[in-house]
Amino acid sequence: IGFENYTRLFGNPLFWKAMGNTLWFVLLGVPLVVALSLGAALLVNAKTLKWRPVWRVALFAPFVTTLVATAVVWRYLLHTRYGLVNYVLGWFGIGPIDWLGDPHASLPAILLFVGWKTFGYNMVIFLAALQTVPSELEEAARIDGAGAWMRFRHVTFPAIAPTVLLVSILTVA
């Protein structure tokens, strides 16, 4: 009977649609969230940024907000007639989109919501990893004439590579 269940499952088109949606989330959503979280962590770790604690709290806040509260906020943001997103799109001559009812628009809306919700947690993990990068290595690279991109690519990223893997796995789960 167990194999018959799998046969029925693999023959169900709804199963394959769910697998496709999951694949989109993993291939598109995870790298996007990881990259944006790393970028935000680099930004709030910069010594030149004013009000760093305020930015850290503001970017971490969505993660500590309850799921129900954030879902309600996003529901109002994405409302077909009264939502802020459709209002802004109207400025550019784009008609209202049913973000939560249209199957083609709901996947990007859900990706944005999940990304926004997990963004702060990933950013804090990256921030902790960035603060463990030895400043001597950064300074040596700067003295050797490495620009910001070269320092990131050859010093910072190799030092936080295990954290990138961890955050990627946590974001998939």
XYZ file of C-alpha atoms in Angstrom:
173
model
C 0.000 0.000 0.000
C 2.940 2.351 0.688
C 4.174 2.343 -2.922
C 0.639 2.877 -4.185
C 0.506 6.122 -2.192
C 3.698 7.294 -3.881
C 2.334 6.320 -7.284
C -0.797 8.377 -6.660
C 1.305 11.259 -5.345
C 3.587 11.354 -8.378
C 0.554 11.187 -10.666
C -1.110 14.176 -8.991
C -0.565 17.459 -10.936
C -1.060 19.468 -7.744
C 2.002 17.751 -6.252
C 4.117 18.798 -9.226
C 2.797 22.362 -9.005
C 3.793 22.466 -5.315
C 7.233 21.077 -6.183
C 7.649 23.768 -8.855
C 6.707 26.508 -6.402
C 9.173 25.121 -3.877
C 11.874 25.009 -6.531
C 11.191 28.666 -7.415
C 11.488 29.573 -3.749
C 14.785 27.715 -3.364
C 16.364 28.907 -6.622
C 15.133 32.502 -6.563
C 14.120 33.376 -3.016
C 16.984 31.908 -1.014
C 19.856 33.522 -2.962
C 17.992 36.839 -3.007
C 17.365 36.816 0.747
C 20.924 35.691 1.526
C 22.450 38.372 -0.717
C 20.237 41.159 0.651
C 20.870 40.063 4.237
C 24.616 40.026 3.659
C 24.451 43.446 2.015
C 22.479 44.862 4.931
C 24.915 43.316 7.413
C 27.830 44.889 5.559
C 26.018 48.217 5.638
C 25.173 48.197 9.349
C 28.674 46.942 10.159
C 30.287 49.920 8.409
C 31.965 52.331 10.791
C 30.867 55.320 8.689
C 27.120 54.612 9.002
C 25.359 57.038 11.311
C 22.821 55.706 13.812
C 23.993 52.111 13.398
C 21.993 50.802 16.387
C 18.799 52.344 15.014
C 19.337 50.727 11.609
C 20.096 47.371 13.210
C 16.881 47.452 15.217
C 14.811 48.641 12.248
C 16.100 45.872 9.992
C 15.773 43.174 12.672
C 12.256 44.216 13.750
C 10.301 42.180 11.155
C 11.805 38.953 12.491
C 10.735 39.554 16.084
C 7.278 40.777 15.109
C 4.648 38.060 15.338
C 3.705 36.239 12.165
C 0.062 37.262 12.492
C 0.916 40.956 12.782
C 3.221 40.896 9.777
C 0.682 38.911 7.746
C -1.979 41.530 8.492
C 0.378 44.353 7.484
C 1.272 42.598 4.237
C -2.371 41.845 3.543
C -3.121 45.556 3.700
C -0.031 46.454 1.668
C -1.042 44.001 -1.064
C -4.792 44.662 -1.007
C -6.179 44.811 -4.531
C -8.103 48.079 -4.169
C -6.618 49.869 -1.142
C -3.082 48.484 -0.909
C -0.059 50.732 -0.853
C 1.765 48.605 -3.445
C -1.034 48.965 -6.009
C -1.322 52.668 -5.167
C 2.367 53.204 -5.980
C 2.098 51.074 -9.125
C -0.807 53.314 -10.163
C 1.593 56.269 -10.294
C 3.357 54.460 -13.141
C 0.126 53.656 -14.973
C 0.021 50.022 -13.877
C -3.440 48.755 -12.990
C -4.229 47.012 -9.711
C -2.893 43.492 -9.269
C -4.588 40.836 -7.157
C -1.391 39.894 -5.324
C -2.949 37.253 -3.116
C -5.605 35.887 -5.470
C -3.830 35.601 -8.811
C -1.696 32.439 -8.987
C 0.938 34.216 -11.080
C 1.261 37.166 -8.691
C 0.931 35.276 -5.421
C 4.263 33.444 -5.658
C 6.337 36.658 -5.919
C 4.215 38.204 -3.140
C 4.840 35.217 -0.865
C 8.552 35.236 -1.734
C 8.758 38.906 -0.764
C 6.876 38.300 2.472
C 9.007 35.334 3.537
C 12.176 37.167 2.520
C 11.196 40.241 4.482
C 10.285 38.147 7.516
C 13.572 36.160 7.599
C 15.792 39.006 6.439
C 16.565 40.378 9.910
C 17.550 37.038 11.408
C 19.974 36.335 8.581
C 21.365 39.851 8.859
C 22.149 39.400 12.563
C 23.945 36.111 11.872
C 25.995 37.763 9.119
C 26.697 40.740 11.365
C 28.102 38.435 14.039
C 30.277 36.696 11.441
C 31.521 39.995 10.017
C 32.644 41.112 13.443
C 34.895 38.040 13.714
C 36.847 38.897 10.554
C 40.327 39.943 11.733
C 40.785 43.661 11.258
C 44.510 43.064 10.635
C 43.677 41.235 7.410
C 41.398 44.051 6.260
C 44.058 46.626 7.100
C 46.808 44.656 5.343
C 44.689 44.389 2.205
C 43.908 48.110 2.350
C 47.617 48.944 2.702
C 48.408 46.667 -0.252
C 46.044 48.784 -2.337
C 42.997 46.520 -2.440
C 39.748 48.332 -3.046
C 36.513 47.638 -1.199
C 35.396 44.916 -3.632
C 38.781 43.148 -3.576
C 38.881 43.249 0.242
C 35.401 41.756 0.375
C 36.175 39.097 -2.233
C 39.582 38.004 -0.904
C 39.365 38.698 2.833
C 35.829 39.068 4.139
C 33.958 36.498 2.063
C 36.402 33.617 2.659
C 36.268 34.371 6.385
C 32.460 34.223 6.487
C 31.925 31.471 3.882
C 30.809 28.896 6.492
C 28.258 31.413 7.742
C 26.952 31.923 4.204
C 26.383 28.178 3.975
C 24.660 28.123 7.372
C 22.361 31.028 6.497
C 21.519 29.428 3.151
C 20.524 26.188 4.847
C 18.510 28.001 7.521
C 16.704 30.037 4.871
C 15.707 26.910 2.944
C 14.372 25.328 6.125
